[in-house]
Amino acid sequence: MEPEDLDLLYKIENDQHLWNVGATNVPYSRYVLHDYIANASGDIYTDQQVRFIVENIKGQTVGVVDITNFDAKNCRAEVGIVIVSEYRHRGYGQLTLRQIADYSLRVLHLHQLYALIDADNSYSQQLFHKAGFQDTATIKDWLYDGRSYHDAVLMQIFF
């Protein structure tokens, strides 16, 4: 990530519509996000995570993809993706997930990537299926949206 990515990161992290699809449920200040960008080493072994900006062939920023919860011992990590709303349904998500899977295998030497997706979020499940992920479990009452609990589908891709 570069300092120029601060506005996009601020927009994504503070979009309350996205809070129910991830672990975030509080807004982040520009200062905190600036500090994150400035201090992230870009080394997954140091930070236990890595975040990439997704660009199209025209150089336009279309989203963010994260590898988090990196577990070097067990050779796995969690993946999360956000494609900015005006760029959705154009194939960027599927292509990005395939590229991050290839990176995870060839560079990080992971055995698997996984995602926890709300069982009611059929769009995200379909996206991950198209990128080669498979449903492996349903976890009861895993996600809380402030009003009720939701089951999560554990989706994995193995290398």
Short mmCIF file of N, CA and C in Angstrom, two decimals:
data_model
loop_
_atom_site.label_atom_id
_atom_site.label_comp_id
_atom_site.label_asym_id
_atom_site.label_seq_id
_atom_site.Cartn_x
_atom_site.Cartn_y
_atom_site.Cartn_z
N MET A 1 0.84 -1.18 0.00
CA MET A 1 0.00 0.00 0.00
C MET A 1 0.88 1.24 0.00
N GLU A 2 0.38 2.27 -0.61
CA GLU A 2 1.08 3.55 -0.71
C GLU A 2 0.27 4.63 0.00
N PRO A 3 0.90 5.74 0.38
CA PRO A 3 0.14 6.83 1.01
C PRO A 3 -1.04 7.31 0.18
N GLU A 4 -0.92 7.19 -1.15
CA GLU A 4 -2.01 7.62 -2.03
C GLU A 4 -3.27 6.76 -1.87
N ASP A 5 -3.12 5.60 -1.23
CA ASP A 5 -4.25 4.69 -1.05
C ASP A 5 -5.08 5.02 0.18
N LEU A 6 -4.68 6.04 0.94
CA LEU A 6 -5.36 6.37 2.19
C LEU A 6 -6.85 6.66 1.98
N ASP A 7 -7.20 7.46 0.98
CA ASP A 7 -8.61 7.81 0.77
C ASP A 7 -9.47 6.58 0.49
N LEU A 8 -8.97 5.67 -0.35
CA LEU A 8 -9.71 4.46 -0.65
C LEU A 8 -9.86 3.60 0.60
N LEU A 9 -8.78 3.43 1.31
CA LEU A 9 -8.81 2.61 2.52
C LEU A 9 -9.77 3.21 3.54
N TYR A 10 -9.76 4.52 3.68
CA TYR A 10 -10.67 5.21 4.60
C TYR A 10 -12.14 4.97 4.19
N LYS A 11 -12.39 5.06 2.89
CA LYS A 11 -13.75 4.84 2.37
C LYS A 11 -14.21 3.41 2.65
N ILE A 12 -13.36 2.43 2.39
CA ILE A 12 -13.72 1.02 2.56
C ILE A 12 -13.89 0.68 4.04
N GLU A 13 -12.93 1.06 4.86
CA GLU A 13 -12.97 0.69 6.27
C GLU A 13 -14.13 1.35 7.02
N ASN A 14 -14.62 2.47 6.53
CA ASN A 14 -15.69 3.19 7.20
C ASN A 14 -17.05 3.05 6.52
N ASP A 15 -17.14 2.15 5.56
CA ASP A 15 -18.41 1.87 4.90
C ASP A 15 -19.21 0.89 5.76
N GLN A 16 -20.21 1.40 6.46
CA GLN A 16 -20.97 0.57 7.39
C GLN A 16 -21.68 -0.59 6.70
N HIS A 17 -21.92 -0.49 5.41
CA HIS A 17 -22.55 -1.60 4.67
C HIS A 17 -21.62 -2.80 4.58
N LEU A 18 -20.32 -2.57 4.71
CA LEU A 18 -19.35 -3.66 4.63
C LEU A 18 -19.04 -4.27 6.00
N TRP A 19 -19.45 -3.63 7.05
CA TRP A 19 -19.12 -4.12 8.39
C TRP A 19 -19.72 -5.49 8.67
N ASN A 20 -20.85 -5.79 8.08
CA ASN A 20 -21.48 -7.08 8.33
C ASN A 20 -20.84 -8.22 7.56
N VAL A 21 -19.94 -7.93 6.64
CA VAL A 21 -19.28 -9.00 5.89
C VAL A 21 -17.86 -9.25 6.38
N GLY A 22 -17.45 -8.54 7.39
CA GLY A 22 -16.11 -8.73 7.93
C GLY A 22 -16.11 -8.61 9.44
N ALA A 23 -14.92 -8.50 9.99
CA ALA A 23 -14.77 -8.43 11.44
C ALA A 23 -14.82 -7.00 11.96
N THR A 24 -14.77 -6.02 11.07
CA THR A 24 -14.76 -4.63 11.50
C THR A 24 -16.17 -4.16 11.82
N ASN A 25 -16.30 -3.44 12.92
CA ASN A 25 -17.60 -2.85 13.26
C ASN A 25 -17.43 -1.49 13.93
N VAL A 26 -16.27 -0.88 13.73
CA VAL A 26 -16.03 0.47 14.24
C VAL A 26 -15.33 1.27 13.15
N PRO A 27 -15.57 2.58 13.12
CA PRO A 27 -14.88 3.40 12.12
C PRO A 27 -13.40 3.58 12.47
N TYR A 28 -12.59 3.80 11.46
CA TYR A 28 -11.17 4.06 11.64
C TYR A 28 -10.89 5.50 11.25
N SER A 29 -10.05 6.17 12.02
CA SER A 29 -9.66 7.54 11.70
C SER A 29 -8.61 7.53 10.59
N ARG A 30 -8.48 8.65 9.94
CA ARG A 30 -7.43 8.80 8.92
C ARG A 30 -6.05 8.60 9.55
N TYR A 31 -5.90 9.08 10.77
CA TYR A 31 -4.62 8.95 11.45
C TYR A 31 -4.25 7.49 11.64
N VAL A 32 -5.19 6.68 12.12
CA VAL A 32 -4.92 5.25 12.35
C VAL A 32 -4.58 4.57 11.03
N LEU A 33 -5.32 4.86 9.98
CA LEU A 33 -5.07 4.23 8.69
C LEU A 33 -3.75 4.73 8.09
N HIS A 34 -3.46 6.00 8.24
CA HIS A 34 -2.18 6.53 7.77
C HIS A 34 -1.03 5.84 8.49
N ASP A 35 -1.19 5.67 9.81
CA ASP A 35 -0.18 5.00 10.61
C ASP A 35 0.00 3.55 10.15
N TYR A 36 -1.10 2.88 9.84
CA TYR A 36 -1.02 1.50 9.33
C TYR A 36 -0.22 1.45 8.04
N ILE A 37 -0.56 2.32 7.09
CA ILE A 37 0.14 2.33 5.81
C ILE A 37 1.62 2.64 6.01
N ALA A 38 1.91 3.60 6.86
CA ALA A 38 3.30 4.02 7.08
C ALA A 38 4.13 2.94 7.76
N ASN A 39 3.51 2.15 8.63
CA ASN A 39 4.27 1.20 9.44
C ASN A 39 4.18 -0.25 8.98
N ALA A 40 3.30 -0.54 8.05
CA ALA A 40 3.22 -1.92 7.55
C ALA A 40 4.51 -2.22 6.78
N SER A 41 5.12 -3.31 7.14
CA SER A 41 6.39 -3.64 6.50
C SER A 41 6.20 -4.26 5.11
N GLY A 42 5.00 -4.79 4.85
CA GLY A 42 4.78 -5.50 3.61
C GLY A 42 5.29 -6.93 3.68
N ASP A 43 5.81 -7.32 4.83
CA ASP A 43 6.33 -8.66 5.05
C ASP A 43 5.32 -9.44 5.90
N ILE A 44 4.71 -10.44 5.32
CA ILE A 44 3.67 -11.18 6.02
C ILE A 44 4.21 -11.89 7.26
N TYR A 45 5.49 -12.22 7.27
CA TYR A 45 6.07 -12.88 8.44
C TYR A 45 6.23 -11.91 9.61
N THR A 46 6.40 -10.65 9.31
CA THR A 46 6.51 -9.63 10.36
C THR A 46 5.14 -9.14 10.80
N ASP A 47 4.28 -8.80 9.85
CA ASP A 47 2.98 -8.20 10.15
C ASP A 47 1.86 -9.22 10.38
N GLN A 48 2.09 -10.46 9.99
CA GLN A 48 1.08 -11.52 10.04
C GLN A 48 -0.10 -11.25 9.10
N GLN A 49 0.06 -10.29 8.22
CA GLN A 49 -0.94 -9.96 7.23
C GLN A 49 -0.29 -9.15 6.11
N VAL A 50 -0.97 -9.10 4.99
CA VAL A 50 -0.53 -8.25 3.88
C VAL A 50 -1.77 -7.78 3.14
N ARG A 51 -1.73 -6.56 2.71
CA ARG A 51 -2.88 -5.95 2.03
C ARG A 51 -2.41 -5.43 0.68
N PHE A 52 -3.22 -5.72 -0.35
CA PHE A 52 -2.89 -5.28 -1.70
C PHE A 52 -4.02 -4.41 -2.25
N ILE A 53 -3.63 -3.41 -3.01
CA ILE A 53 -4.59 -2.59 -3.75
C ILE A 53 -4.82 -3.28 -5.08
N VAL A 54 -6.08 -3.36 -5.49
CA VAL A 54 -6.44 -3.99 -6.76
C VAL A 54 -6.65 -2.89 -7.79
N GLU A 55 -5.93 -3.00 -8.90
CA GLU A 55 -6.07 -2.05 -10.00
C GLU A 55 -6.46 -2.78 -11.27
N ASN A 56 -7.17 -2.06 -12.14
CA ASN A 56 -7.48 -2.63 -13.44
C ASN A 56 -6.35 -2.28 -14.42
N ILE A 57 -6.48 -2.69 -15.66
CA ILE A 57 -5.40 -2.47 -16.63
C ILE A 57 -5.21 -0.99 -16.96
N LYS A 58 -6.20 -0.16 -16.64
CA LYS A 58 -6.08 1.28 -16.86
C LYS A 58 -5.42 1.97 -15.67
N GLY A 59 -5.07 1.21 -14.63
CA GLY A 59 -4.44 1.78 -13.45
C GLY A 59 -5.42 2.37 -12.45
N GLN A 60 -6.71 2.12 -12.67
CA GLN A 60 -7.73 2.61 -11.73
C GLN A 60 -7.83 1.65 -10.55
N THR A 61 -7.91 2.20 -9.35
CA THR A 61 -8.05 1.38 -8.17
C THR A 61 -9.48 0.88 -8.09
N VAL A 62 -9.63 -0.45 -8.02
CA VAL A 62 -10.96 -1.04 -8.02
C VAL A 62 -11.28 -1.78 -6.72
N GLY A 63 -10.29 -1.95 -5.84
CA GLY A 63 -10.58 -2.64 -4.59
C GLY A 63 -9.34 -2.93 -3.77
N VAL A 64 -9.56 -3.77 -2.76
CA VAL A 64 -8.51 -4.17 -1.82
C VAL A 64 -8.67 -5.66 -1.56
N VAL A 65 -7.55 -6.35 -1.43
CA VAL A 65 -7.56 -7.76 -1.04
C VAL A 65 -6.55 -7.93 0.09
N ASP A 66 -6.97 -8.66 1.12
CA ASP A 66 -6.13 -8.86 2.30
C ASP A 66 -5.85 -10.34 2.51
N ILE A 67 -4.66 -10.62 2.96
CA ILE A 67 -4.34 -11.94 3.51
C ILE A 67 -4.07 -11.68 4.99
N THR A 68 -4.88 -12.26 5.86
CA THR A 68 -4.77 -12.02 7.30
C THR A 68 -4.72 -13.35 8.04
N ASN A 69 -4.59 -13.25 9.35
CA ASN A 69 -4.54 -14.45 10.19
C ASN A 69 -3.54 -15.47 9.65
N PHE A 70 -2.42 -14.96 9.20
CA PHE A 70 -1.36 -15.79 8.63
C PHE A 70 -0.83 -16.74 9.69
N ASP A 71 -0.81 -18.00 9.36
CA ASP A 71 -0.33 -19.05 10.27
C ASP A 71 0.78 -19.81 9.55
N ALA A 72 2.03 -19.40 9.80
CA ALA A 72 3.17 -19.99 9.10
C ALA A 72 3.34 -21.46 9.45
N LYS A 73 3.08 -21.82 10.70
CA LYS A 73 3.25 -23.21 11.13
C LYS A 73 2.34 -24.15 10.35
N ASN A 74 1.10 -23.75 10.18
CA ASN A 74 0.11 -24.60 9.50
C ASN A 74 -0.09 -24.23 8.03
N CYS A 75 0.70 -23.28 7.54
CA CYS A 75 0.69 -22.90 6.12
C CYS A 75 -0.69 -22.52 5.61
N ARG A 76 -1.35 -21.63 6.35
CA ARG A 76 -2.68 -21.17 5.93
C ARG A 76 -2.86 -19.71 6.29
N ALA A 77 -3.85 -19.09 5.67
CA ALA A 77 -4.20 -17.70 5.95
C ALA A 77 -5.63 -17.45 5.50
N GLU A 78 -6.21 -16.40 6.06
CA GLU A 78 -7.56 -15.98 5.68
C GLU A 78 -7.45 -14.94 4.58
N VAL A 79 -8.40 -14.93 3.68
CA VAL A 79 -8.43 -13.95 2.60
C VAL A 79 -9.73 -13.16 2.69
N GLY A 80 -9.62 -11.87 2.43
CA GLY A 80 -10.79 -10.99 2.36
C GLY A 80 -10.64 -10.07 1.17
N ILE A 81 -11.75 -9.71 0.58
CA ILE A 81 -11.71 -8.88 -0.63
C ILE A 81 -12.86 -7.90 -0.61
N VAL A 82 -12.59 -6.68 -1.07
CA VAL A 82 -13.63 -5.67 -1.28
C VAL A 82 -13.36 -5.06 -2.65
N ILE A 83 -14.35 -5.15 -3.51
CA ILE A 83 -14.31 -4.44 -4.79
C ILE A 83 -15.24 -3.24 -4.65
N VAL A 84 -14.74 -2.07 -4.99
CA VAL A 84 -15.53 -0.84 -4.90
C VAL A 84 -16.80 -1.01 -5.72
N SER A 85 -17.92 -0.52 -5.18
CA SER A 85 -19.24 -0.80 -5.76
C SER A 85 -19.33 -0.50 -7.25
N GLU A 86 -18.74 0.58 -7.73
CA GLU A 86 -18.88 0.91 -9.16
C GLU A 86 -18.10 -0.03 -10.08
N TYR A 87 -17.26 -0.90 -9.52
CA TYR A 87 -16.49 -1.85 -10.32
C TYR A 87 -16.95 -3.30 -10.13
N ARG A 88 -17.98 -3.50 -9.36
CA ARG A 88 -18.47 -4.87 -9.12
C ARG A 88 -19.15 -5.42 -10.37
N HIS A 89 -19.23 -6.73 -10.44
CA HIS A 89 -19.88 -7.46 -11.55
C HIS A 89 -19.14 -7.29 -12.87
N ARG A 90 -17.84 -7.07 -12.79
CA ARG A 90 -17.01 -6.94 -13.99
C ARG A 90 -15.90 -7.97 -14.03
N GLY A 91 -15.88 -8.90 -13.08
CA GLY A 91 -14.88 -9.96 -13.07
C GLY A 91 -13.63 -9.66 -12.26
N TYR A 92 -13.55 -8.46 -11.68
CA TYR A 92 -12.35 -8.11 -10.91
C TYR A 92 -12.20 -8.98 -9.67
N GLY A 93 -13.29 -9.28 -9.00
CA GLY A 93 -13.22 -10.09 -7.78
C GLY A 93 -12.69 -11.48 -8.05
N GLN A 94 -13.24 -12.13 -9.05
CA GLN A 94 -12.81 -13.49 -9.40
C GLN A 94 -11.34 -13.51 -9.83
N LEU A 95 -10.95 -12.58 -10.68
CA LEU A 95 -9.56 -12.50 -11.13
C LEU A 95 -8.62 -12.23 -9.96
N THR A 96 -9.03 -11.33 -9.07
CA THR A 96 -8.20 -11.00 -7.92
C THR A 96 -8.03 -12.20 -7.00
N LEU A 97 -9.10 -12.93 -6.73
CA LEU A 97 -9.00 -14.11 -5.88
C LEU A 97 -8.10 -15.17 -6.51
N ARG A 98 -8.17 -15.32 -7.81
CA ARG A 98 -7.29 -16.29 -8.47
C ARG A 98 -5.83 -15.85 -8.40
N GLN A 99 -5.59 -14.55 -8.55
CA GLN A 99 -4.22 -14.05 -8.47
C GLN A 99 -3.67 -14.17 -7.05
N ILE A 100 -4.50 -13.90 -6.05
CA ILE A 100 -4.03 -13.99 -4.67
C ILE A 100 -3.81 -15.45 -4.28
N ALA A 101 -4.60 -16.35 -4.85
CA ALA A 101 -4.37 -17.78 -4.61
C ALA A 101 -3.04 -18.20 -5.22
N ASP A 102 -2.76 -17.74 -6.42
CA ASP A 102 -1.49 -18.07 -7.08
C ASP A 102 -0.31 -17.50 -6.27
N TYR A 103 -0.43 -16.28 -5.81
CA TYR A 103 0.60 -15.66 -4.97
C TYR A 103 0.79 -16.46 -3.68
N SER A 104 -0.30 -16.88 -3.08
CA SER A 104 -0.24 -17.63 -1.82
C SER A 104 0.47 -18.97 -2.00
N LEU A 105 0.27 -19.59 -3.12
CA LEU A 105 0.93 -20.86 -3.41
C LEU A 105 2.40 -20.65 -3.78
N ARG A 106 2.64 -19.82 -4.78
CA ARG A 106 3.98 -19.71 -5.36
C ARG A 106 4.96 -18.86 -4.53
N VAL A 107 4.47 -17.84 -3.85
CA VAL A 107 5.36 -16.95 -3.10
C VAL A 107 5.35 -17.28 -1.61
N LEU A 108 4.15 -17.45 -1.05
CA LEU A 108 4.05 -17.70 0.40
C LEU A 108 4.15 -19.18 0.75
N HIS A 109 3.98 -20.04 -0.25
CA HIS A 109 4.05 -21.50 -0.07
C HIS A 109 3.00 -22.00 0.93
N LEU A 110 1.80 -21.41 0.84
CA LEU A 110 0.71 -21.83 1.72
C LEU A 110 0.09 -23.12 1.21
N HIS A 111 -0.52 -23.84 2.11
CA HIS A 111 -1.27 -25.04 1.77
C HIS A 111 -2.72 -24.70 1.48
N GLN A 112 -3.23 -23.62 2.11
CA GLN A 112 -4.62 -23.26 1.89
C GLN A 112 -4.89 -21.80 2.23
N LEU A 113 -5.92 -21.28 1.60
CA LEU A 113 -6.54 -20.01 1.95
C LEU A 113 -7.96 -20.32 2.38
N TYR A 114 -8.49 -19.51 3.28
CA TYR A 114 -9.88 -19.70 3.71
C TYR A 114 -10.58 -18.36 3.87
N ALA A 115 -11.88 -18.41 3.82
CA ALA A 115 -12.72 -17.24 4.06
C ALA A 115 -13.93 -17.68 4.86
N LEU A 116 -14.38 -16.81 5.75
CA LEU A 116 -15.61 -17.03 6.50
C LEU A 116 -16.63 -16.04 5.97
N ILE A 117 -17.69 -16.57 5.38
CA ILE A 117 -18.68 -15.74 4.68
C ILE A 117 -20.06 -15.98 5.28
N ASP A 118 -20.78 -14.89 5.50
CA ASP A 118 -22.14 -14.99 6.02
C ASP A 118 -22.93 -15.97 5.14
N ALA A 119 -23.62 -16.89 5.79
CA ALA A 119 -24.38 -17.91 5.06
C ALA A 119 -25.47 -17.29 4.18
N ASP A 120 -25.89 -16.07 4.50
CA ASP A 120 -26.91 -15.39 3.69
C ASP A 120 -26.31 -14.59 2.53
N ASN A 121 -24.99 -14.50 2.45
CA ASN A 121 -24.33 -13.72 1.42
C ASN A 121 -24.01 -14.60 0.22
N SER A 122 -25.04 -14.89 -0.55
CA SER A 122 -24.88 -15.80 -1.69
C SER A 122 -23.97 -15.21 -2.77
N TYR A 123 -23.96 -13.88 -2.91
CA TYR A 123 -23.12 -13.26 -3.92
C TYR A 123 -21.64 -13.56 -3.62
N SER A 124 -21.22 -13.34 -2.38
CA SER A 124 -19.81 -13.60 -2.03
C SER A 124 -19.47 -15.08 -2.14
N GLN A 125 -20.40 -15.93 -1.73
CA GLN A 125 -20.15 -17.37 -1.84
C GLN A 125 -19.97 -17.75 -3.31
N GLN A 126 -20.80 -17.22 -4.17
CA GLN A 126 -20.69 -17.51 -5.60
C GLN A 126 -19.35 -17.02 -6.16
N LEU A 127 -18.92 -15.84 -5.73
CA LEU A 127 -17.64 -15.30 -6.16
C LEU A 127 -16.49 -16.24 -5.77
N PHE A 128 -16.49 -16.69 -4.53
CA PHE A 128 -15.43 -17.58 -4.07
C PHE A 128 -15.50 -18.94 -4.77
N HIS A 129 -16.70 -19.44 -5.02
CA HIS A 129 -16.84 -20.70 -5.77
C HIS A 129 -16.21 -20.57 -7.15
N LYS A 130 -16.50 -19.46 -7.84
CA LYS A 130 -15.96 -19.26 -9.18
C LYS A 130 -14.44 -19.19 -9.19
N ALA A 131 -13.87 -18.78 -8.05
CA ALA A 131 -12.41 -18.68 -7.95
C ALA A 131 -11.78 -19.97 -7.46
N GLY A 132 -12.59 -21.03 -7.28
CA GLY A 132 -12.05 -22.33 -6.93
C GLY A 132 -12.17 -22.73 -5.46
N PHE A 133 -12.78 -21.89 -4.65
CA PHE A 133 -12.98 -22.22 -3.24
C PHE A 133 -14.16 -23.17 -3.11
N GLN A 134 -14.14 -23.97 -2.05
CA GLN A 134 -15.24 -24.90 -1.80
C GLN A 134 -15.74 -24.73 -0.37
N ASP A 135 -17.03 -24.98 -0.18
CA ASP A 135 -17.62 -24.97 1.16
C ASP A 135 -17.09 -26.19 1.91
N THR A 136 -16.63 -25.97 3.14
CA THR A 136 -16.14 -27.11 3.92
C THR A 136 -16.84 -27.23 5.26
N ALA A 137 -17.51 -26.18 5.73
CA ALA A 137 -18.22 -26.26 7.00
C ALA A 137 -19.16 -25.07 7.13
N THR A 138 -20.15 -25.24 7.97
CA THR A 138 -21.00 -24.14 8.39
C THR A 138 -20.79 -23.97 9.88
N ILE A 139 -20.50 -22.75 10.29
CA ILE A 139 -20.25 -22.45 11.69
C ILE A 139 -21.45 -21.68 12.22
N LYS A 140 -22.12 -22.24 13.18
CA LYS A 140 -23.36 -21.66 13.71
C LYS A 140 -23.10 -20.39 14.51
N ASP A 141 -23.97 -19.40 14.31
CA ASP A 141 -23.96 -18.14 15.08
C ASP A 141 -22.58 -17.50 15.17
N TRP A 142 -21.83 -17.49 14.09
CA TRP A 142 -20.46 -17.02 14.07
C TRP A 142 -20.34 -15.50 13.93
N LEU A 143 -21.26 -14.90 13.20
CA LEU A 143 -21.20 -13.47 12.91
C LEU A 143 -22.36 -12.75 13.58
N TYR A 144 -22.07 -11.62 14.18
CA TYR A 144 -23.09 -10.82 14.86
C TYR A 144 -23.17 -9.46 14.20
N ASP A 145 -24.35 -9.06 13.78
CA ASP A 145 -24.52 -7.79 13.07
C ASP A 145 -25.04 -6.67 13.96
N GLY A 146 -25.07 -6.90 15.26
CA GLY A 146 -25.59 -5.90 16.19
C GLY A 146 -27.03 -6.16 16.58
N ARG A 147 -27.70 -7.01 15.82
CA ARG A 147 -29.09 -7.36 16.11
C ARG A 147 -29.28 -8.86 16.25
N SER A 148 -28.59 -9.62 15.42
CA SER A 148 -28.76 -11.07 15.45
C SER A 148 -27.49 -11.77 15.00
N TYR A 149 -27.43 -13.04 15.31
CA TYR A 149 -26.29 -13.87 14.92
C TYR A 149 -26.58 -14.54 13.59
N HIS A 150 -25.52 -14.75 12.83
CA HIS A 150 -25.63 -15.38 11.52
C HIS A 150 -24.63 -16.53 11.43
N ASP A 151 -25.03 -17.56 10.73
CA ASP A 151 -24.10 -18.65 10.45
C ASP A 151 -23.07 -18.16 9.44
N ALA A 152 -21.89 -18.75 9.51
CA ALA A 152 -20.84 -18.45 8.53
C ALA A 152 -20.48 -19.73 7.79
N VAL A 153 -20.22 -19.59 6.52
CA VAL A 153 -19.75 -20.70 5.70
C VAL A 153 -18.23 -20.58 5.61
N LEU A 154 -17.56 -21.66 5.99
CA LEU A 154 -16.10 -21.72 5.85
C LEU A 154 -15.82 -22.19 4.43
N MET A 155 -15.13 -21.36 3.68
CA MET A 155 -14.77 -21.69 2.30
C MET A 155 -13.26 -21.77 2.23
N GLN A 156 -12.76 -22.83 1.55
CA GLN A 156 -11.32 -23.04 1.48
C GLN A 156 -10.91 -23.40 0.06
N ILE A 157 -9.66 -23.06 -0.23
CA ILE A 157 -9.03 -23.52 -1.45
C ILE A 157 -7.70 -24.15 -1.02
N PHE A 158 -7.44 -25.35 -1.52
CA PHE A 158 -6.25 -26.10 -1.15
C PHE A 158 -5.30 -26.15 -2.33
N PHE A 159 -4.03 -26.09 -2.03
CA PHE A 159 -3.00 -26.11 -3.09
C PHE A 159 -2.23 -27.40 -3.04
#
